[in-house]
Tab-separated table of N, CA and C in Angstrom:
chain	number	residue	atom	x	y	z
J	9	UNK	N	-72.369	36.296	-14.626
J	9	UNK	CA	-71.357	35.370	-14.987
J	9	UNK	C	-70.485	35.055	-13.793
J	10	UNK	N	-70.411	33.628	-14.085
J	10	UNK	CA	-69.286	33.321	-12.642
J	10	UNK	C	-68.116	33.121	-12.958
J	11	UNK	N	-67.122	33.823	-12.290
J	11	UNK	CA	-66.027	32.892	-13.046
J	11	UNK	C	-64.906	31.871	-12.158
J	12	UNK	N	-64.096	31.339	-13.094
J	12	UNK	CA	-63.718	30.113	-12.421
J	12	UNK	C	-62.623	30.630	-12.294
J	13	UNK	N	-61.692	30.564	-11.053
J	13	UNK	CA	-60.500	30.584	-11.035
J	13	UNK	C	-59.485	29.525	-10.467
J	14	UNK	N	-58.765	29.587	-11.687
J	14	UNK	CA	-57.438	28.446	-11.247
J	14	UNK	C	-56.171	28.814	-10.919
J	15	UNK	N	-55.999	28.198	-9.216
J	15	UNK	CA	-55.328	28.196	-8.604
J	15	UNK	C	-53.815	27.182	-8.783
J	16	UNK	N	-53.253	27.174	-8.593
J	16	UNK	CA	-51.864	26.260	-8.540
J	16	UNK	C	-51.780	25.720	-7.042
J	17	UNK	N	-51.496	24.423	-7.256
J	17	UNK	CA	-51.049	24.127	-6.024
J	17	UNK	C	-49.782	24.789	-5.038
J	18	UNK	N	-49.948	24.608	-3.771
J	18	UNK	CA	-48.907	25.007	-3.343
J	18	UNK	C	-47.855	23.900	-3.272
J	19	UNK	N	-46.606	23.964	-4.717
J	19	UNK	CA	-45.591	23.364	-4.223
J	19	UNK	C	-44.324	23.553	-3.188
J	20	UNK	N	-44.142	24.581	-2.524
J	20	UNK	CA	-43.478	24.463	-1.769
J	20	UNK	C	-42.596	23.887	-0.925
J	21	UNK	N	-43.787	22.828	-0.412
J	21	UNK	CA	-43.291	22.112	0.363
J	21	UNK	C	-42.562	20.886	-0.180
J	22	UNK	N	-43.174	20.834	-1.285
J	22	UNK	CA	-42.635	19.517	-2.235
J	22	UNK	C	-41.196	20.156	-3.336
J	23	UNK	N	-40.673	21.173	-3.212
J	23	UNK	CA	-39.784	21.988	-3.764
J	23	UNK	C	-38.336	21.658	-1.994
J	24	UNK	N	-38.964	22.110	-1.155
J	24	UNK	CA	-38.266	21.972	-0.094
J	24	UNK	C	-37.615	20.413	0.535
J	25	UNK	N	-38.984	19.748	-0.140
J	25	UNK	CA	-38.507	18.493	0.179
J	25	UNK	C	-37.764	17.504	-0.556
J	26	UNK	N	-37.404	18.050	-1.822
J	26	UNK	CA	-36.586	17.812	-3.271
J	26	UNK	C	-35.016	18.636	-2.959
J	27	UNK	N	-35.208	19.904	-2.253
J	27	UNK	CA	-33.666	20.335	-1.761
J	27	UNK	C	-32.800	19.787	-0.839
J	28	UNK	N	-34.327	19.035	0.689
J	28	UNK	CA	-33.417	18.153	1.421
J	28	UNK	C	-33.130	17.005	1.173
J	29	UNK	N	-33.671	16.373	0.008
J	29	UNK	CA	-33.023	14.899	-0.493
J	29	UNK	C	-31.619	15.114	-1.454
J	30	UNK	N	-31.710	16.335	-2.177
J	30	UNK	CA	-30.593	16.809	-2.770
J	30	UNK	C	-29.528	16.902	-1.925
J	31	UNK	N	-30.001	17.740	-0.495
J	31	UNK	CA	-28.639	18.045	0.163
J	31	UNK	C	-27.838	16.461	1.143
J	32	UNK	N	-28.746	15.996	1.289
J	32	UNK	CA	-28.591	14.798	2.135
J	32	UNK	C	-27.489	13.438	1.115
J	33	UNK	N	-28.186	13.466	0.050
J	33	UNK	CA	-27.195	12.958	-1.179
J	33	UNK	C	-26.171	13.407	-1.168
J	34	UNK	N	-25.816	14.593	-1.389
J	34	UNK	CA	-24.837	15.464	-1.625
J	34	UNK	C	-23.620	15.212	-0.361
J	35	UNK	N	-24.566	14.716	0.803
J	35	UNK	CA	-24.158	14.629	2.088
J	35	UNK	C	-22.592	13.808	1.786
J	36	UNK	N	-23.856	12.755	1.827
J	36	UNK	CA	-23.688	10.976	1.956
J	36	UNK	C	-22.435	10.679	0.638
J	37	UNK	N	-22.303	11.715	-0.505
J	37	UNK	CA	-21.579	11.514	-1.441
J	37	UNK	C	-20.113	11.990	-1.328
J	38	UNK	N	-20.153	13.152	-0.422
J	38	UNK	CA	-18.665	13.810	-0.019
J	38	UNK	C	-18.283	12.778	1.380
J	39	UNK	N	-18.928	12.245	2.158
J	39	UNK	CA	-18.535	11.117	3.143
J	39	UNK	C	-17.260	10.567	2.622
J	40	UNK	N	-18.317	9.829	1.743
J	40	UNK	CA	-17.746	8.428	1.030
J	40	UNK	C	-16.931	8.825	0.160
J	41	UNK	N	-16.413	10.102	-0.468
J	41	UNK	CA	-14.982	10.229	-1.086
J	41	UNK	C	-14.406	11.056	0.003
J	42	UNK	N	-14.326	11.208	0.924
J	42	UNK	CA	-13.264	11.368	1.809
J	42	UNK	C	-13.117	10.384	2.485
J	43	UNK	N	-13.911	9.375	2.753
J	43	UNK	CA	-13.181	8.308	3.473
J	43	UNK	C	-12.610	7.568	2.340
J	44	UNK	N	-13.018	7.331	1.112
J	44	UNK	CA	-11.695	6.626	-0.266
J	44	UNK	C	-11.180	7.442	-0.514
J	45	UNK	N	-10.589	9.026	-0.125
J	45	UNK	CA	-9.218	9.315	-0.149
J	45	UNK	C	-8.341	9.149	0.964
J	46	UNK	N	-8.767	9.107	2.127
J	46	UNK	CA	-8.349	8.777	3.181
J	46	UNK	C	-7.576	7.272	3.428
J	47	UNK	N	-8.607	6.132	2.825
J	47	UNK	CA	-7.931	4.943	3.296
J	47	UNK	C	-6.782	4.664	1.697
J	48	UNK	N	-7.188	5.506	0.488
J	48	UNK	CA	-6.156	5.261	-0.169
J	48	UNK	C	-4.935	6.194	0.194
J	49	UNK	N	-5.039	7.186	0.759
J	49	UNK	CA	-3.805	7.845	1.331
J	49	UNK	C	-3.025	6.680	2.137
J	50	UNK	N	-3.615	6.025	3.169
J	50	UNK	CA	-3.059	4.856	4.115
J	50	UNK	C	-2.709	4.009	3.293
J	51	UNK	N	-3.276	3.508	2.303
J	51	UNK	CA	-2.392	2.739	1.149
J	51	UNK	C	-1.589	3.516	0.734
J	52	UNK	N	-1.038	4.094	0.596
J	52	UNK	CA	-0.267	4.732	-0.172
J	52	UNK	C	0.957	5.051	1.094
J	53	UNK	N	0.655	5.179	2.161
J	53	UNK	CA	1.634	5.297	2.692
J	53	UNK	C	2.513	3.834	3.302
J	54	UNK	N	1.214	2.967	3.598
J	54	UNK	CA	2.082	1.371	3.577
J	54	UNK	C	2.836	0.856	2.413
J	55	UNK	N	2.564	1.411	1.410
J	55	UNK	CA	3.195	1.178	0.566
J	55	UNK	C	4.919	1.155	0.333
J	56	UNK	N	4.519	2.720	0.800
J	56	UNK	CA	6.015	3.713	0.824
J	56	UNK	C	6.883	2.878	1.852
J	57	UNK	N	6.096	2.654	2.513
J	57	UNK	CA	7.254	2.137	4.028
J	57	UNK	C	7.632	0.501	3.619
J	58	UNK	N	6.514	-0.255	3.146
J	58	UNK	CA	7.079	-1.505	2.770
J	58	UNK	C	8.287	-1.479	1.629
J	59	UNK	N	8.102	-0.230	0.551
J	59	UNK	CA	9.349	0.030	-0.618
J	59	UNK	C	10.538	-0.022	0.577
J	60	UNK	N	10.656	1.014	1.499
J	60	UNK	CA	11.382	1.289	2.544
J	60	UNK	C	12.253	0.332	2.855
J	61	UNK	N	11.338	-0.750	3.410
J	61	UNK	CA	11.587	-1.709	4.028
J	61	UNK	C	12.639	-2.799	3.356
J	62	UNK	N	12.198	-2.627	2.340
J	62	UNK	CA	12.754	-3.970	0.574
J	62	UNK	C	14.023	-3.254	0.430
J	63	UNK	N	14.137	-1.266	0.651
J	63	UNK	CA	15.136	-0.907	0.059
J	63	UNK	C	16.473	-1.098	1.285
J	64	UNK	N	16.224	-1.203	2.489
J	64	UNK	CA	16.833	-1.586	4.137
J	64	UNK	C	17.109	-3.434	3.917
J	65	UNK	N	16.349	-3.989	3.361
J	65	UNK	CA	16.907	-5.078	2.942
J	65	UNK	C	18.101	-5.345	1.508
J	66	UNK	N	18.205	-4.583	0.450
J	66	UNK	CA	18.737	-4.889	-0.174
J	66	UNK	C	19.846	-3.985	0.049
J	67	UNK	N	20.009	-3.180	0.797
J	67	UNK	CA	20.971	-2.427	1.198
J	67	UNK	C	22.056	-3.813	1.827
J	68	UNK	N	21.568	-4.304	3.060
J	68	UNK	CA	22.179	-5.255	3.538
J	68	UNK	C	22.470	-6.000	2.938
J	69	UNK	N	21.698	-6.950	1.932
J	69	UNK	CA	22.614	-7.853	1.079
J	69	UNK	C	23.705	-7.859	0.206
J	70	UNK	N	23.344	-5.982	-0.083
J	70	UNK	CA	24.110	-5.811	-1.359
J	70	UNK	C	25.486	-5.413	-0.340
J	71	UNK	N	25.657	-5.200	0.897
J	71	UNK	CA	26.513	-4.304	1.979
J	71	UNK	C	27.409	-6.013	2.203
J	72	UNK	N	26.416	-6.771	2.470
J	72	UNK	CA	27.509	-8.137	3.040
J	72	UNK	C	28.165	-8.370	1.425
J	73	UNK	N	27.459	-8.732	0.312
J	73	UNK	CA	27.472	-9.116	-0.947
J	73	UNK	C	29.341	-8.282	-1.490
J	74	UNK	N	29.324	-7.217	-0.716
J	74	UNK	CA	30.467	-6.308	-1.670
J	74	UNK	C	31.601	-6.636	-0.660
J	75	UNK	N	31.490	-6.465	0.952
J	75	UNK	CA	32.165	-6.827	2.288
J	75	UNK	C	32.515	-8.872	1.984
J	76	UNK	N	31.970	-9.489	1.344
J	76	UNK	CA	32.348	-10.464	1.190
J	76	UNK	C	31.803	-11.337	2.545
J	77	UNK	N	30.673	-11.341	3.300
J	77	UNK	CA	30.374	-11.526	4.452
J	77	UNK	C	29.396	-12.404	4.116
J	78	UNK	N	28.964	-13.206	5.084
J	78	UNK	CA	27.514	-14.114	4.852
J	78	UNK	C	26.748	-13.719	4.508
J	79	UNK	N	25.870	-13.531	3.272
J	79	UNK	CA	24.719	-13.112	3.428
J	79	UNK	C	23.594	-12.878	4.252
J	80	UNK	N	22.888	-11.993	4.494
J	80	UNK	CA	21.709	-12.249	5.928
J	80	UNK	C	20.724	-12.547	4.863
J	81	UNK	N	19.779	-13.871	5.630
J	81	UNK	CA	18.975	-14.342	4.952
J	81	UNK	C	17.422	-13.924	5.439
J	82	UNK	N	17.340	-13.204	6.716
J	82	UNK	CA	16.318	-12.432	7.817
J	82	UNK	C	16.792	-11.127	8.122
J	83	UNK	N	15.371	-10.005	8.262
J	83	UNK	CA	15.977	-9.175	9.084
J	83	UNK	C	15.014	-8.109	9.535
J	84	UNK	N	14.796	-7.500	10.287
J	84	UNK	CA	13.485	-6.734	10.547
J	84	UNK	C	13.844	-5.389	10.901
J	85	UNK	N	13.177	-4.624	10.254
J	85	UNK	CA	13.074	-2.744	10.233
J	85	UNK	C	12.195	-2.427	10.774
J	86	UNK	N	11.829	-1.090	11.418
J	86	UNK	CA	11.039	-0.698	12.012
J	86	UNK	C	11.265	0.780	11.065
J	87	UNK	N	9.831	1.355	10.771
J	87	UNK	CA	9.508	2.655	9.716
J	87	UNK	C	8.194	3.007	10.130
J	88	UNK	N	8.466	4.105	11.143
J	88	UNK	CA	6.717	4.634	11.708
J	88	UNK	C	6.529	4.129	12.776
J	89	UNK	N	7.099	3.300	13.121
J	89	UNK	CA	6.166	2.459	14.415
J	89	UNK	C	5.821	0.804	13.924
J	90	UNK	N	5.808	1.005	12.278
J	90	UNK	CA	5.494	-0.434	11.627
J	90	UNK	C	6.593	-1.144	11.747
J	91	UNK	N	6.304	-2.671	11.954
J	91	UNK	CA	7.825	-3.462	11.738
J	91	UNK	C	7.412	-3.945	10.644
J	92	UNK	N	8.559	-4.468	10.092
J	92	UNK	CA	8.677	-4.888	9.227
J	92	UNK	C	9.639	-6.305	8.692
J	93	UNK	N	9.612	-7.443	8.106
J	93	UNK	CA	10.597	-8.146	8.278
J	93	UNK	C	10.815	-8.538	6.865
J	94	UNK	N	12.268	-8.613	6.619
J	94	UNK	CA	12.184	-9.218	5.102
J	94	UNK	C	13.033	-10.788	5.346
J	95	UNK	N	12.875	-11.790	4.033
J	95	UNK	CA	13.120	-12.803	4.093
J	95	UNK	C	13.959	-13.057	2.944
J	96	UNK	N	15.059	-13.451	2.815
J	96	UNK	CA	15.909	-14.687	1.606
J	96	UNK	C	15.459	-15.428	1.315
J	97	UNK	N	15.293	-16.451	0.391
J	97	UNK	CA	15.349	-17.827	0.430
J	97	UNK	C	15.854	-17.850	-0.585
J	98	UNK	N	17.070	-18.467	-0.353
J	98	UNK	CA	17.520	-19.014	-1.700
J	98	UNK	C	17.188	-20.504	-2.813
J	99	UNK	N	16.719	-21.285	-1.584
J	99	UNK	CA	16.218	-22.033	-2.327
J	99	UNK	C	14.947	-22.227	-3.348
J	100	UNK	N	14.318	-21.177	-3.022
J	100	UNK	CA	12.813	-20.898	-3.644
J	100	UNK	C	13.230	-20.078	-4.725
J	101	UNK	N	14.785	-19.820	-5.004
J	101	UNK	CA	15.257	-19.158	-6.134
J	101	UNK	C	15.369	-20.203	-7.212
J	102	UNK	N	15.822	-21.607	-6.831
J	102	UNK	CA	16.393	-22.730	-7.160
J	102	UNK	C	17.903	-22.185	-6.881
J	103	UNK	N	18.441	-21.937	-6.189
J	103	UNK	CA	19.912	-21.631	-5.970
J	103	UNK	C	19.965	-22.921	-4.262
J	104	UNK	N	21.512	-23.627	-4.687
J	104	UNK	CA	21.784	-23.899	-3.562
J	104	UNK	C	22.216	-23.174	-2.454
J	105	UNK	N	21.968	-23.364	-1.279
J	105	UNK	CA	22.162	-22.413	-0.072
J	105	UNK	C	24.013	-22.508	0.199
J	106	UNK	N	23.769	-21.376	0.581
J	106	UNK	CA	25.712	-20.777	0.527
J	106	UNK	C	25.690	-20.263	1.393
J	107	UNK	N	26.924	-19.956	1.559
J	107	UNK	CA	26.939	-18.802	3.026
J	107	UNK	C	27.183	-17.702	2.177
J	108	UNK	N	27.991	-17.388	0.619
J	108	UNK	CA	28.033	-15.807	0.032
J	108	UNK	C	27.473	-16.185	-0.969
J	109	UNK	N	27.083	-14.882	-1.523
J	109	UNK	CA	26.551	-14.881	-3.414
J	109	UNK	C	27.611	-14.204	-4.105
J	110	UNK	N	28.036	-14.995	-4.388
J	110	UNK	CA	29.122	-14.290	-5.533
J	110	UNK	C	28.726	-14.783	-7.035
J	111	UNK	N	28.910	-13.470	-7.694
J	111	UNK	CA	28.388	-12.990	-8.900
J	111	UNK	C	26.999	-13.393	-8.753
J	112	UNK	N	25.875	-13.161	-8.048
J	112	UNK	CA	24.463	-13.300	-8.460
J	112	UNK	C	23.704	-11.665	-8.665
J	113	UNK	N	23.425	-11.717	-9.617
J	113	UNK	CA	22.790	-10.388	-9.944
J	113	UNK	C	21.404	-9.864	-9.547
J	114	UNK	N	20.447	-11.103	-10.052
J	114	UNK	CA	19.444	-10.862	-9.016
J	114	UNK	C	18.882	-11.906	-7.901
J	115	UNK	N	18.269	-11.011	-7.236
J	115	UNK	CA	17.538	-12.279	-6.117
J	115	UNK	C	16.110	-12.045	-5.256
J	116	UNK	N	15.177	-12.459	-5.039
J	116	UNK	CA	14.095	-12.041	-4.828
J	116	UNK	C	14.432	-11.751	-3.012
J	117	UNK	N	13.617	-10.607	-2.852
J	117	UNK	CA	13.370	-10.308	-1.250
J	117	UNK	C	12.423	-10.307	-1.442
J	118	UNK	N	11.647	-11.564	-0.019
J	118	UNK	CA	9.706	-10.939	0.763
J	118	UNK	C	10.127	-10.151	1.592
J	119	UNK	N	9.081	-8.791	1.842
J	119	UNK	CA	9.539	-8.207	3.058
J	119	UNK	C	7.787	-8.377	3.175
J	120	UNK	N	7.312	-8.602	4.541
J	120	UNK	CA	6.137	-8.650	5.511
J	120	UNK	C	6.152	-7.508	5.911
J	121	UNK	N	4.695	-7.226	6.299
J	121	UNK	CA	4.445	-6.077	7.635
J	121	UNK	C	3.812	-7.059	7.858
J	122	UNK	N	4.711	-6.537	9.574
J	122	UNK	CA	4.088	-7.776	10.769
J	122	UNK	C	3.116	-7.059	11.409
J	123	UNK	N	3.139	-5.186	11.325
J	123	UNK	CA	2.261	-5.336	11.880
J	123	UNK	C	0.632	-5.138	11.882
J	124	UNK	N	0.319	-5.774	10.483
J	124	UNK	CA	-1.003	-5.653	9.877
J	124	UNK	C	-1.271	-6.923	9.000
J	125	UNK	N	-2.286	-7.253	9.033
J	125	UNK	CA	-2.439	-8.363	8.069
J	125	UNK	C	-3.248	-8.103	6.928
J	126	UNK	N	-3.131	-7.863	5.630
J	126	UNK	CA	-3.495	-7.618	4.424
J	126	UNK	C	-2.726	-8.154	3.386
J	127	UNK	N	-3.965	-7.775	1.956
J	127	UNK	CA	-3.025	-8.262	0.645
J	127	UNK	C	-1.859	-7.618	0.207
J	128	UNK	N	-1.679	-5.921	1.022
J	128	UNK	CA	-0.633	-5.590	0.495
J	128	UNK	C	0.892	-6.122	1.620
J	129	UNK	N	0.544	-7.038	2.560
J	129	UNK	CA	1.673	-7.275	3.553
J	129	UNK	C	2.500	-7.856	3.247
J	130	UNK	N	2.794	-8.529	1.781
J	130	UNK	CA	4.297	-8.468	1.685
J	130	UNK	C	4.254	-8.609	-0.171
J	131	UNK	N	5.397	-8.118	-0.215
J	131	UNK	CA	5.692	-7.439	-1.708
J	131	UNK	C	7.532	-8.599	-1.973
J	132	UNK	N	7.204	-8.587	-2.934
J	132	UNK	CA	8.881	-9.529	-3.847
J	132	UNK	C	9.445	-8.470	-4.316
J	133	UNK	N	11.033	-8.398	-4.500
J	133	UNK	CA	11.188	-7.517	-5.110
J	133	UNK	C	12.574	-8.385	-5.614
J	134	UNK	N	12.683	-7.434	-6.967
J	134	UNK	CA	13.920	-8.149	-7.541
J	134	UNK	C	15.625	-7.120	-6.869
J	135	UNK	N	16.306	-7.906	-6.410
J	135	UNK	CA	17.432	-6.775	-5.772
J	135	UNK	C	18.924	-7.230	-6.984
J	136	UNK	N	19.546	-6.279	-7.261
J	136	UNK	CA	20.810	-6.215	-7.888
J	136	UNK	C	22.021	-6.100	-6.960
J	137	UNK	N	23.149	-7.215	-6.485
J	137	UNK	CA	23.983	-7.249	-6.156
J	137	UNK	C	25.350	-7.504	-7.152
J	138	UNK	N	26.445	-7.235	-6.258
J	138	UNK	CA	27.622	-7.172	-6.948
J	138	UNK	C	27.623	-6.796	-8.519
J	139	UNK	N	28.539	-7.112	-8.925
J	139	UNK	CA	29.105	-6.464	-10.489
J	139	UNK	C	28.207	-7.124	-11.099
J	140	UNK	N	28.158	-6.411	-11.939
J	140	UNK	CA	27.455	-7.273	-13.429
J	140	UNK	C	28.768	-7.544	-14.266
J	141	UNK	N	28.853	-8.355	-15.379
J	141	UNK	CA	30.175	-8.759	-16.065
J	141	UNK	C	30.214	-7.645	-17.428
């Protein structure tokens, strides 16, 4: 009698070559969430500095606004190394242009970063001056 014997292939190599596509994935997958925590950290910090920036502007308006002084309708901060510039317009409020705001409660500030160009480079913000009644 002869007998037959069955062998198994050797997977090995095809076991080894299923761990380095695993690890290489695995690679390519921790990359790419450290570089999207990374550039959302950098969002997150332009962020902070443009708030910064809006809050250095409404400081001043609300500072001339109480001093009884011209309003500044421009003005540029520097936070980090970034500049920054914010803008008035009163007319884009529909308000006629004045030299003070008396009794206006709110009023929009743009503040820009000048020194980057993106969608987050400039933000509106609503600012509260003088008394409310």
């Amino acid at each position: 009698m002869s007998s037959i014997s069955h062998s198994r292939p050797d997977r090995s190599g095809l076991v080894l070559l299923e761990v380095m596509i695993a690890t290489v994935l695995a690679a390519v997958g921790l990359v790419c969430l450290i570089r999207l925590h990374l550039a959302s950290m950098a969002w997150l910090r332009r962020l902070e500095q443009t708030v910064q920036a809006t809050s250095v502007a409404m400081d001043a308006i609300a500072r001339a606004q109480v001093e009884g002084l011209d309003c500044p309708r421009t003005g540029q901060v520097i936070i980090n190394g970034n500049r920054y510039q914010w803008h008035l317009d009163l007319r884009q409020m529909g308000l006629p242009e004045q030299q003070t705001l008396p009794g206006l409660e709110a009023i929009d500030v743009t503040v820009t970063d000048l020194t980057r160009s993106s969608p987050l480079a400039s933000i509106s913000s609503a600012v509260y001056v003088g008394k409310r009644p």
